[in-house]
Amino acid sequence: MKNDVVTQDTLIVLHRVRGFVYNFMYTAFLNVPGDEYYKEMLTNLSDIKTFSINTDNEDMINGIKGLEGFFNRREKLNKEELKEFDLEALRKYTSIFCLGNSVPADESYYTSNDNLLRQESYDKIMELFRKYNFALGEGVCESEEHISMELAFMSKLSFMSVEKLEMENVSDYSNLVREQLNFHNNHLDKWVYDFCERVINYPIEDELIFNNLVIFLRGYLKEDKMLLAELIGD
């Protein structure tokens, strides 16, 4: 690993931030927009912006700006306007993800020959989840290969990396970093960018939540993959 010039404390902070960002995106894609959803997102958005302050990745910058724009508009509304604004945002969410012609959000749809779910990639995901003792949270209705679950898995491995560093278990830490890079190569790279493009190009006007979330996600995944490759010297 190229860790000779990076202190252990720096690596611990780095992986904690990675875990936080992945968890932020996991909850953003898992939950339905509403008052509590917005409160949680707004609370975490300032931290996401702080973590991203030194990036020159345009997707990350533009995604954060777009989400801030959404909340700035929402903050200026009176009670009646806010009710209609939130209802319209929910309608747009339903159109993008919940109707017959909506954007699929499961890996197998993009990687199987006939756009079927629970195909080969699903079996491989399940092997990984069992290997790392990762399970869906109580009440989660999405499939294990849903975008939210794959992001949650990356969050778990990021925080596991912190634990191994704190234990000074260099071998297990290195294996975890390699596993995360492999997850980019073998899973996320094969479908998430297509998923992002479908959300961005979905024919709905002035959608400011998920459009900007996937723009940020697209940029963040590219940066994260480069970081992991650098950490292991690839």
PDB file of N, CA and C in Angstrom, residues 88-181:
ATOM      1  N   GLU A  88     -45.382  18.172  -4.590  1.00  0.00           N
ATOM      2  CA  GLU A  88     -44.875  18.080  -5.961  1.00  0.00           C
ATOM      3  C   GLU A  88     -43.552  17.309  -5.999  1.00  0.00           C
ATOM      4  N   ALA A  89     -42.691  17.528  -5.013  1.00  0.00           N
ATOM      5  CA  ALA A  89     -41.434  16.784  -4.937  1.00  0.00           C
ATOM      6  C   ALA A  89     -41.696  15.294  -4.765  1.00  0.00           C
ATOM      7  N   LEU A  90     -42.709  14.963  -3.973  1.00  0.00           N
ATOM      8  CA  LEU A  90     -43.070  13.562  -3.771  1.00  0.00           C
ATOM      9  C   LEU A  90     -43.624  12.957  -5.061  1.00  0.00           C
ATOM     10  N   ARG A  91     -44.418  13.724  -5.790  1.00  0.00           N
ATOM     11  CA  ARG A  91     -44.933  13.248  -7.083  1.00  0.00           C
ATOM     12  C   ARG A  91     -43.783  12.930  -8.037  1.00  0.00           C
ATOM     13  N   LYS A  92     -42.791  13.801  -8.048  1.00  0.00           N
ATOM     14  CA  LYS A  92     -41.646  13.592  -8.942  1.00  0.00           C
ATOM     15  C   LYS A  92     -40.863  12.353  -8.539  1.00  0.00           C
ATOM     16  N   TYR A  93     -40.684  12.162  -7.243  1.00  0.00           N
ATOM     17  CA  TYR A  93     -40.019  10.954  -6.743  1.00  0.00           C
ATOM     18  C   TYR A  93     -40.780   9.703  -7.208  1.00  0.00           C
ATOM     19  N   THR A  94     -42.107   9.730  -7.067  1.00  0.00           N
ATOM     20  CA  THR A  94     -42.941   8.595  -7.469  1.00  0.00           C
ATOM     21  C   THR A  94     -42.796   8.323  -8.961  1.00  0.00           C
ATOM     22  N   SER A  95     -42.780   9.384  -9.749  1.00  0.00           N
ATOM     23  CA  SER A  95     -42.634   9.223 -11.200  1.00  0.00           C
ATOM     24  C   SER A  95     -41.302   8.585 -11.558  1.00  0.00           C
ATOM     25  N   ILE A  96     -40.237   9.023 -10.906  1.00  0.00           N
ATOM     26  CA  ILE A  96     -38.894   8.533 -11.256  1.00  0.00           C
ATOM     27  C   ILE A  96     -38.687   7.090 -10.823  1.00  0.00           C
ATOM     28  N   PHE A  97     -39.199   6.704  -9.648  1.00  0.00           N
ATOM     29  CA  PHE A  97     -38.817   5.424  -9.067  1.00  0.00           C
ATOM     30  C   PHE A  97     -39.947   4.414  -8.842  1.00  0.00           C
ATOM     31  N   CYS A  98     -41.199   4.837  -8.902  1.00  0.00           N
ATOM     32  CA  CYS A  98     -42.268   3.952  -8.417  1.00  0.00           C
ATOM     33  C   CYS A  98     -43.326   3.571  -9.451  1.00  0.00           C
ATOM     34  N   LEU A  99     -43.215   4.010 -10.676  1.00  0.00           N
ATOM     35  CA  LEU A  99     -44.224   3.687 -11.683  1.00  0.00           C
ATOM     36  C   LEU A  99     -43.694   2.657 -12.674  1.00  0.00           C
ATOM     37  N   GLY A 100     -44.559   2.201 -13.567  1.00  0.00           N
ATOM     38  CA  GLY A 100     -44.181   1.155 -14.511  1.00  0.00           C
ATOM     39  C   GLY A 100     -43.034   1.524 -15.426  1.00  0.00           C
ATOM     40  N   ASN A 101     -42.918   2.800 -15.768  1.00  0.00           N
ATOM     41  CA  ASN A 101     -41.843   3.242 -16.659  1.00  0.00           C
ATOM     42  C   ASN A 101     -40.752   3.991 -15.900  1.00  0.00           C
ATOM     43  N   SER A 102     -40.656   3.721 -14.607  1.00  0.00           N
ATOM     44  CA  SER A 102     -39.694   4.425 -13.774  1.00  0.00           C
ATOM     45  C   SER A 102     -38.281   3.883 -13.977  1.00  0.00           C
ATOM     46  N   VAL A 103     -37.320   4.546 -13.333  1.00  0.00           N
ATOM     47  CA  VAL A 103     -35.908   4.152 -13.444  1.00  0.00           C
ATOM     48  C   VAL A 103     -35.648   2.951 -12.535  1.00  0.00           C
ATOM     49  N   PRO A 104     -35.202   1.824 -13.079  1.00  0.00           N
ATOM     50  CA  PRO A 104     -34.858   0.671 -12.232  1.00  0.00           C
ATOM     51  C   PRO A 104     -33.670   1.016 -11.335  1.00  0.00           C
ATOM     52  N   ALA A 105     -33.675   0.498 -10.116  1.00  0.00           N
ATOM     53  CA  ALA A 105     -32.615   0.837  -9.165  1.00  0.00           C
ATOM     54  C   ALA A 105     -31.936  -0.396  -8.591  1.00  0.00           C
ATOM     55  N   ASP A 106     -32.001  -1.528  -9.329  1.00  0.00           N
ATOM     56  CA  ASP A 106     -31.371  -2.777  -8.899  1.00  0.00           C
ATOM     57  C   ASP A 106     -30.325  -3.210  -9.922  1.00  0.00           C
ATOM     58  N   GLU A 107     -29.212  -3.714  -9.435  1.00  0.00           N
ATOM     59  CA  GLU A 107     -28.087  -4.036 -10.306  1.00  0.00           C
ATOM     60  C   GLU A 107     -28.427  -5.017 -11.406  1.00  0.00           C
ATOM     61  N   SER A 108     -29.132  -6.099 -11.083  1.00  0.00           N
ATOM     62  CA  SER A 108     -29.388  -7.151 -12.071  1.00  0.00           C
ATOM     63  C   SER A 108     -30.121  -6.629 -13.304  1.00  0.00           C
ATOM     64  N   TYR A 109     -30.975  -5.630 -13.122  1.00  0.00           N
ATOM     65  CA  TYR A 109     -31.691  -5.088 -14.274  1.00  0.00           C
ATOM     66  C   TYR A 109     -30.702  -4.620 -15.337  1.00  0.00           C
ATOM     67  N   TYR A 110     -29.597  -4.038 -14.909  1.00  0.00           N
ATOM     68  CA  TYR A 110     -28.623  -3.452 -15.828  1.00  0.00           C
ATOM     69  C   TYR A 110     -27.603  -4.478 -16.320  1.00  0.00           C
ATOM     70  N   THR A 111     -27.376  -5.539 -15.568  1.00  0.00           N
ATOM     71  CA  THR A 111     -26.296  -6.464 -15.911  1.00  0.00           C
ATOM     72  C   THR A 111     -26.776  -7.801 -16.445  1.00  0.00           C
ATOM     73  N   SER A 112     -28.068  -8.090 -16.365  1.00  0.00           N
ATOM     74  CA  SER A 112     -28.586  -9.350 -16.910  1.00  0.00           C
ATOM     75  C   SER A 112     -29.007  -9.153 -18.360  1.00  0.00           C
ATOM     76  N   ASN A 113     -29.063 -10.234 -19.102  1.00  0.00           N
ATOM     77  CA  ASN A 113     -29.357 -10.150 -20.535  1.00  0.00           C
ATOM     78  C   ASN A 113     -30.768  -9.662 -20.819  1.00  0.00           C
ATOM     79  N   ASP A 114     -31.709 -10.017 -19.979  1.00  0.00           N
ATOM     80  CA  ASP A 114     -33.113  -9.697 -20.246  1.00  0.00           C
ATOM     81  C   ASP A 114     -33.690  -8.700 -19.246  1.00  0.00           C
ATOM     82  N   ASN A 115     -32.830  -7.919 -18.605  1.00  0.00           N
ATOM     83  CA  ASN A 115     -33.268  -6.937 -17.610  1.00  0.00           C
ATOM     84  C   ASN A 115     -34.105  -7.570 -16.501  1.00  0.00           C
ATOM     85  N   LEU A 116     -33.685  -8.745 -16.067  1.00  0.00           N
ATOM     86  CA  LEU A 116     -34.374  -9.449 -14.996  1.00  0.00           C
ATOM     87  C   LEU A 116     -33.687  -9.189 -13.670  1.00  0.00           C
ATOM     88  N   LEU A 117     -34.445  -9.288 -12.592  1.00  0.00           N
ATOM     89  CA  LEU A 117     -33.883  -9.088 -11.263  1.00  0.00           C
ATOM     90  C   LEU A 117     -33.424 -10.417 -10.660  1.00  0.00           C
ATOM     91  N   ARG A 118     -32.566 -10.311  -9.648  1.00  0.00           N
ATOM     92  CA  ARG A 118     -32.054 -11.469  -8.912  1.00  0.00           C
ATOM     93  C   ARG A 118     -31.369 -12.470  -9.834  1.00  0.00           C
ATOM     94  N   GLN A 119     -30.482 -11.974 -10.663  1.00  0.00           N
ATOM     95  CA  GLN A 119     -29.712 -12.816 -11.560  1.00  0.00           C
ATOM     96  C   GLN A 119     -28.302 -13.027 -10.996  1.00  0.00           C
ATOM     97  N   GLU A 120     -27.318 -13.234 -11.848  1.00  0.00           N
ATOM     98  CA  GLU A 120     -25.967 -13.594 -11.410  1.00  0.00           C
ATOM     99  C   GLU A 120     -25.385 -12.578 -10.439  1.00  0.00           C
ATOM    100  N   SER A 121     -25.561 -11.301 -10.728  1.00  0.00           N
ATOM    101  CA  SER A 121     -24.991 -10.277  -9.847  1.00  0.00           C
ATOM    102  C   SER A 121     -25.604 -10.337  -8.452  1.00  0.00           C
ATOM    103  N   TYR A 122     -26.875 -10.710  -8.381  1.00  0.00           N
ATOM    104  CA  TYR A 122     -27.535 -10.845  -7.082  1.00  0.00           C
ATOM    105  C   TYR A 122     -26.875 -11.932  -6.243  1.00  0.00           C
ATOM    106  N   ASP A 123     -26.569 -13.063  -6.877  1.00  0.00           N
ATOM    107  CA  ASP A 123     -25.917 -14.158  -6.158  1.00  0.00           C
ATOM    108  C   ASP A 123     -24.559 -13.721  -5.624  1.00  0.00           C
ATOM    109  N   LYS A 124     -23.830 -12.960  -6.414  1.00  0.00           N
ATOM    110  CA  LYS A 124     -22.506 -12.491  -5.982  1.00  0.00           C
ATOM    111  C   LYS A 124     -22.623 -11.471  -4.852  1.00  0.00           C
ATOM    112  N   ILE A 125     -23.652 -10.629  -4.940  1.00  0.00           N
ATOM    113  CA  ILE A 125     -23.901  -9.666  -3.859  1.00  0.00           C
ATOM    114  C   ILE A 125     -24.196 -10.409  -2.560  1.00  0.00           C
ATOM    115  N   MET A 126     -25.031 -11.424  -2.642  1.00  0.00           N
ATOM    116  CA  MET A 126     -25.389 -12.173  -1.443  1.00  0.00           C
ATOM    117  C   MET A 126     -24.171 -12.860  -0.824  1.00  0.00           C
ATOM    118  N   GLU A 127     -23.264 -13.357  -1.647  1.00  0.00           N
ATOM    119  CA  GLU A 127     -22.031 -13.962  -1.135  1.00  0.00           C
ATOM    120  C   GLU A 127     -21.223 -12.939  -0.343  1.00  0.00           C
ATOM    121  N   LEU A 128     -21.108 -11.750  -0.898  1.00  0.00           N
ATOM    122  CA  LEU A 128     -20.356 -10.695  -0.215  1.00  0.00           C
ATOM    123  C   LEU A 128     -21.033 -10.286   1.084  1.00  0.00           C
ATOM    124  N   PHE A 129     -22.344 -10.141   1.045  1.00  0.00           N
ATOM    125  CA  PHE A 129     -23.069  -9.728   2.248  1.00  0.00           C
ATOM    126  C   PHE A 129     -22.907 -10.765   3.364  1.00  0.00           C
ATOM    127  N   ARG A 130     -22.965 -12.045   2.997  1.00  0.00           N
ATOM    128  CA  ARG A 130     -22.772 -13.093   4.001  1.00  0.00           C
ATOM    129  C   ARG A 130     -21.335 -13.070   4.534  1.00  0.00           C
ATOM    130  N   LYS A 131     -20.392 -12.838   3.647  1.00  0.00           N
ATOM    131  CA  LYS A 131     -18.976 -12.816   4.040  1.00  0.00           C
ATOM    132  C   LYS A 131     -18.710 -11.765   5.111  1.00  0.00           C
ATOM    133  N   TYR A 132     -19.374 -10.615   4.977  1.00  0.00           N
ATOM    134  CA  TYR A 132     -19.125  -9.499   5.902  1.00  0.00           C
ATOM    135  C   TYR A 132     -20.274  -9.290   6.892  1.00  0.00           C
ATOM    136  N   ASN A 133     -21.151 -10.301   6.987  1.00  0.00           N
ATOM    137  CA  ASN A 133     -22.211 -10.234   8.002  1.00  0.00           C
ATOM    138  C   ASN A 133     -23.095  -9.008   7.819  1.00  0.00           C
ATOM    139  N   PHE A 134     -23.350  -8.656   6.590  1.00  0.00           N
ATOM    140  CA  PHE A 134     -24.161  -7.479   6.299  1.00  0.00           C
ATOM    141  C   PHE A 134     -25.584  -7.925   5.992  1.00  0.00           C
ATOM    142  N   ALA A 135     -26.545  -7.298   6.661  1.00  0.00           N
ATOM    143  CA  ALA A 135     -27.952  -7.640   6.457  1.00  0.00           C
ATOM    144  C   ALA A 135     -28.776  -6.374   6.322  1.00  0.00           C
ATOM    145  N   LEU A 136     -29.886  -6.479   5.635  1.00  0.00           N
ATOM    146  CA  LEU A 136     -30.792  -5.348   5.500  1.00  0.00           C
ATOM    147  C   LEU A 136     -31.340  -4.961   6.866  1.00  0.00           C
ATOM    148  N   GLY A 137     -31.540  -3.675   7.063  1.00  0.00           N
ATOM    149  CA  GLY A 137     -32.103  -3.210   8.316  1.00  0.00           C
ATOM    150  C   GLY A 137     -33.556  -3.627   8.465  1.00  0.00           C
ATOM    151  N   GLU A 138     -34.025  -3.614   9.678  1.00  0.00           N
ATOM    152  CA  GLU A 138     -35.409  -3.997   9.952  1.00  0.00           C
ATOM    153  C   GLU A 138     -36.373  -3.053   9.226  1.00  0.00           C
ATOM    154  N   GLY A 139     -37.326  -3.635   8.538  1.00  0.00           N
ATOM    155  CA  GLY A 139     -38.319  -2.836   7.830  1.00  0.00           C
ATOM    156  C   GLY A 139     -37.912  -2.418   6.434  1.00  0.00           C
ATOM    157  N   VAL A 140     -36.696  -2.760   6.000  1.00  0.00           N
ATOM    158  CA  VAL A 140     -36.249  -2.406   4.654  1.00  0.00           C
ATOM    159  C   VAL A 140     -36.901  -3.346   3.649  1.00  0.00           C
ATOM    160  N   CYS A 141     -37.540  -2.777   2.655  1.00  0.00           N
ATOM    161  CA  CYS A 141     -38.279  -3.578   1.682  1.00  0.00           C
ATOM    162  C   CYS A 141     -37.524  -3.748   0.360  1.00  0.00           C
ATOM    163  N   GLU A 142     -36.435  -3.041   0.189  1.00  0.00           N
ATOM    164  CA  GLU A 142     -35.709  -3.099  -1.071  1.00  0.00           C
ATOM    165  C   GLU A 142     -34.893  -4.378  -1.174  1.00  0.00           C
ATOM    166  N   SER A 143     -34.534  -4.722  -2.398  1.00  0.00           N
ATOM    167  CA  SER A 143     -33.685  -5.873  -2.658  1.00  0.00           C
ATOM    168  C   SER A 143     -32.252  -5.600  -2.199  1.00  0.00           C
ATOM    169  N   GLU A 144     -31.491  -6.672  -1.980  1.00  0.00           N
ATOM    170  CA  GLU A 144     -30.089  -6.534  -1.568  1.00  0.00           C
ATOM    171  C   GLU A 144     -29.250  -5.834  -2.625  1.00  0.00           C
ATOM    172  N   GLU A 145     -29.674  -5.870  -3.891  1.00  0.00           N
ATOM    173  CA  GLU A 145     -28.880  -5.223  -4.939  1.00  0.00           C
ATOM    174  C   GLU A 145     -29.467  -3.867  -5.352  1.00  0.00           C
ATOM    175  N   HIS A 146     -30.348  -3.337  -4.531  1.00  0.00           N
ATOM    176  CA  HIS A 146     -30.860  -1.981  -4.745  1.00  0.00           C
ATOM    177  C   HIS A 146     -29.736  -0.984  -4.505  1.00  0.00           C
ATOM    178  N   ILE A 147     -29.785   0.143  -5.174  1.00  0.00           N
ATOM    179  CA  ILE A 147     -28.743   1.164  -5.050  1.00  0.00           C
ATOM    180  C   ILE A 147     -28.476   1.518  -3.593  1.00  0.00           C
ATOM    181  N   SER A 148     -29.514   1.643  -2.793  1.00  0.00           N
ATOM    182  CA  SER A 148     -29.334   2.029  -1.396  1.00  0.00           C
ATOM    183  C   SER A 148     -28.544   0.979  -0.628  1.00  0.00           C
ATOM    184  N   MET A 149     -28.811  -0.321  -0.898  1.00  0.00           N
ATOM    185  CA  MET A 149     -28.150  -1.391  -0.166  1.00  0.00           C
ATOM    186  C   MET A 149     -26.676  -1.509  -0.545  1.00  0.00           C
ATOM    187  N   GLU A 150     -26.370  -1.298  -1.806  1.00  0.00           N
ATOM    188  CA  GLU A 150     -24.968  -1.367  -2.218  1.00  0.00           C
ATOM    189  C   GLU A 150     -24.174  -0.207  -1.624  1.00  0.00           C
ATOM    190  N   LEU A 151     -24.800   0.949  -1.513  1.00  0.00           N
ATOM    191  CA  LEU A 151     -24.132   2.078  -0.868  1.00  0.00           C
ATOM    192  C   LEU A 151     -23.981   1.834   0.632  1.00  0.00           C
ATOM    193  N   ALA A 152     -24.984   1.212   1.245  1.00  0.00           N
ATOM    194  CA  ALA A 152     -24.890   0.876   2.671  1.00  0.00           C
ATOM    195  C   ALA A 152     -23.766  -0.124   2.919  1.00  0.00           C
ATOM    196  N   PHE A 153     -23.593  -1.065   2.004  1.00  0.00           N
ATOM    197  CA  PHE A 153     -22.515  -2.041   2.134  1.00  0.00           C
ATOM    198  C   PHE A 153     -21.153  -1.356   2.082  1.00  0.00           C
ATOM    199  N   MET A 154     -20.993  -0.410   1.174  1.00  0.00           N
ATOM    200  CA  MET A 154     -19.737   0.329   1.107  1.00  0.00           C
ATOM    201  C   MET A 154     -19.510   1.147   2.377  1.00  0.00           C
ATOM    202  N   SER A 155     -20.580   1.661   2.948  1.00  0.00           N
ATOM    203  CA  SER A 155     -20.453   2.382   4.216  1.00  0.00           C
ATOM    204  C   SER A 155     -19.947   1.441   5.301  1.00  0.00           C
ATOM    205  N   LYS A 156     -20.499   0.244   5.356  1.00  0.00           N
ATOM    206  CA  LYS A 156     -20.075  -0.734   6.367  1.00  0.00           C
ATOM    207  C   LYS A 156     -18.598  -1.066   6.221  1.00  0.00           C
ATOM    208  N   LEU A 157     -18.155  -1.323   4.985  1.00  0.00           N
ATOM    209  CA  LEU A 157     -16.749  -1.672   4.781  1.00  0.00           C
ATOM    210  C   LEU A 157     -15.828  -0.499   5.113  1.00  0.00           C
ATOM    211  N   SER A 158     -16.297   0.719   4.870  1.00  0.00           N
ATOM    212  CA  SER A 158     -15.509   1.896   5.232  1.00  0.00           C
ATOM    213  C   SER A 158     -15.299   1.963   6.737  1.00  0.00           C
ATOM    214  N   PHE A 159     -16.369   1.766   7.500  1.00  0.00           N
ATOM    215  CA  PHE A 159     -16.249   1.806   8.958  1.00  0.00           C
ATOM    216  C   PHE A 159     -15.489   0.584   9.497  1.00  0.00           C
ATOM    217  N   MET A 160     -15.598  -0.546   8.824  1.00  0.00           N
ATOM    218  CA  MET A 160     -14.783  -1.694   9.198  1.00  0.00           C
ATOM    219  C   MET A 160     -13.298  -1.394   9.000  1.00  0.00           C
ATOM    220  N   SER A 161     -12.985  -0.626   7.955  1.00  0.00           N
ATOM    221  CA  SER A 161     -11.599  -0.228   7.711  1.00  0.00           C
ATOM    222  C   SER A 161     -11.071   0.603   8.871  1.00  0.00           C
ATOM    223  N   VAL A 162     -11.907   1.467   9.410  1.00  0.00           N
ATOM    224  CA  VAL A 162     -11.533   2.259  10.580  1.00  0.00           C
ATOM    225  C   VAL A 162     -11.206   1.337  11.751  1.00  0.00           C
ATOM    226  N   GLU A 163     -12.067   0.363  11.982  1.00  0.00           N
ATOM    227  CA  GLU A 163     -11.864  -0.566  13.099  1.00  0.00           C
ATOM    228  C   GLU A 163     -10.535  -1.315  12.966  1.00  0.00           C
ATOM    229  N   LYS A 164     -10.228  -1.786  11.763  1.00  0.00           N
ATOM    230  CA  LYS A 164      -8.986  -2.533  11.562  1.00  0.00           C
ATOM    231  C   LYS A 164      -7.767  -1.624  11.751  1.00  0.00           C
ATOM    232  N   LEU A 165      -7.863  -0.378  11.336  1.00  0.00           N
ATOM    233  CA  LEU A 165      -6.766   0.564  11.556  1.00  0.00           C
ATOM    234  C   LEU A 165      -6.564   0.818  13.042  1.00  0.00           C
ATOM    235  N   GLU A 166      -7.654   0.987  13.767  1.00  0.00           N
ATOM    236  CA  GLU A 166      -7.551   1.241  15.203  1.00  0.00           C
ATOM    237  C   GLU A 166      -6.966   0.034  15.938  1.00  0.00           C
ATOM    238  N   MET A 167      -7.207  -1.154  15.407  1.00  0.00           N
ATOM    239  CA  MET A 167      -6.644  -2.376  15.985  1.00  0.00           C
ATOM    240  C   MET A 167      -5.224  -2.635  15.478  1.00  0.00           C
ATOM    241  N   GLU A 168      -4.778  -1.791  14.544  1.00  0.00           N
ATOM    242  CA  GLU A 168      -3.462  -1.944  13.906  1.00  0.00           C
ATOM    243  C   GLU A 168      -3.336  -3.294  13.206  1.00  0.00           C
ATOM    244  N   ASN A 169      -4.444  -3.737  12.641  1.00  0.00           N
ATOM    245  CA  ASN A 169      -4.484  -4.977  11.875  1.00  0.00           C
ATOM    246  C   ASN A 169      -4.305  -4.626  10.392  1.00  0.00           C
ATOM    247  N   VAL A 170      -3.051  -4.492   9.996  1.00  0.00           N
ATOM    248  CA  VAL A 170      -2.734  -3.999   8.656  1.00  0.00           C
ATOM    249  C   VAL A 170      -3.199  -4.967   7.574  1.00  0.00           C
ATOM    250  N   SER A 171      -3.071  -6.247   7.815  1.00  0.00           N
ATOM    251  CA  SER A 171      -3.449  -7.241   6.813  1.00  0.00           C
ATOM    252  C   SER A 171      -4.944  -7.193   6.507  1.00  0.00           C
ATOM    253  N   ASP A 172      -5.765  -7.217   7.558  1.00  0.00           N
ATOM    254  CA  ASP A 172      -7.219  -7.155   7.350  1.00  0.00           C
ATOM    255  C   ASP A 172      -7.636  -5.820   6.741  1.00  0.00           C
ATOM    256  N   TYR A 173      -6.971  -4.762   7.171  1.00  0.00           N
ATOM    257  CA  TYR A 173      -7.274  -3.436   6.595  1.00  0.00           C
ATOM    258  C   TYR A 173      -6.994  -3.442   5.095  1.00  0.00           C
ATOM    259  N   SER A 174      -5.837  -3.958   4.701  1.00  0.00           N
ATOM    260  CA  SER A 174      -5.482  -3.990   3.275  1.00  0.00           C
ATOM    261  C   SER A 174      -6.486  -4.814   2.480  1.00  0.00           C
ATOM    262  N   ASN A 175      -6.917  -5.939   3.055  1.00  0.00           N
ATOM    263  CA  ASN A 175      -7.905  -6.775   2.371  1.00  0.00           C
ATOM    264  C   ASN A 175      -9.232  -6.044   2.200  1.00  0.00           C
ATOM    265  N   LEU A 176      -9.617  -5.257   3.196  1.00  0.00           N
ATOM    266  CA  LEU A 176     -10.870  -4.490   3.106  1.00  0.00           C
ATOM    267  C   LEU A 176     -10.798  -3.415   2.033  1.00  0.00           C
ATOM    268  N   VAL A 177      -9.668  -2.737   1.956  1.00  0.00           N
ATOM    269  CA  VAL A 177      -9.507  -1.708   0.923  1.00  0.00           C
ATOM    270  C   VAL A 177      -9.582  -2.356  -0.455  1.00  0.00           C
ATOM    271  N   ARG A 178      -8.915  -3.496  -0.611  1.00  0.00           N
ATOM    272  CA  ARG A 178      -8.977  -4.216  -1.880  1.00  0.00           C
ATOM    273  C   ARG A 178     -10.406  -4.657  -2.187  1.00  0.00           C
ATOM    274  N   GLU A 179     -11.131  -5.132  -1.179  1.00  0.00           N
ATOM    275  CA  GLU A 179     -12.517  -5.565  -1.390  1.00  0.00           C
ATOM    276  C   GLU A 179     -13.383  -4.412  -1.876  1.00  0.00           C
ATOM    277  N   GLN A 180     -13.156  -3.232  -1.325  1.00  0.00           N
ATOM    278  CA  GLN A 180     -13.947  -2.072  -1.732  1.00  0.00           C
ATOM    279  C   GLN A 180     -13.629  -1.650  -3.165  1.00  0.00           C
ATOM    280  N   LEU A 181     -12.356  -1.717  -3.541  1.00  0.00           N
ATOM    281  CA  LEU A 181     -11.998  -1.422  -4.927  1.00  0.00           C
ATOM    282  C   LEU A 181     -12.611  -2.461  -5.862  1.00  0.00           C
TER     283      LEU A 181
END
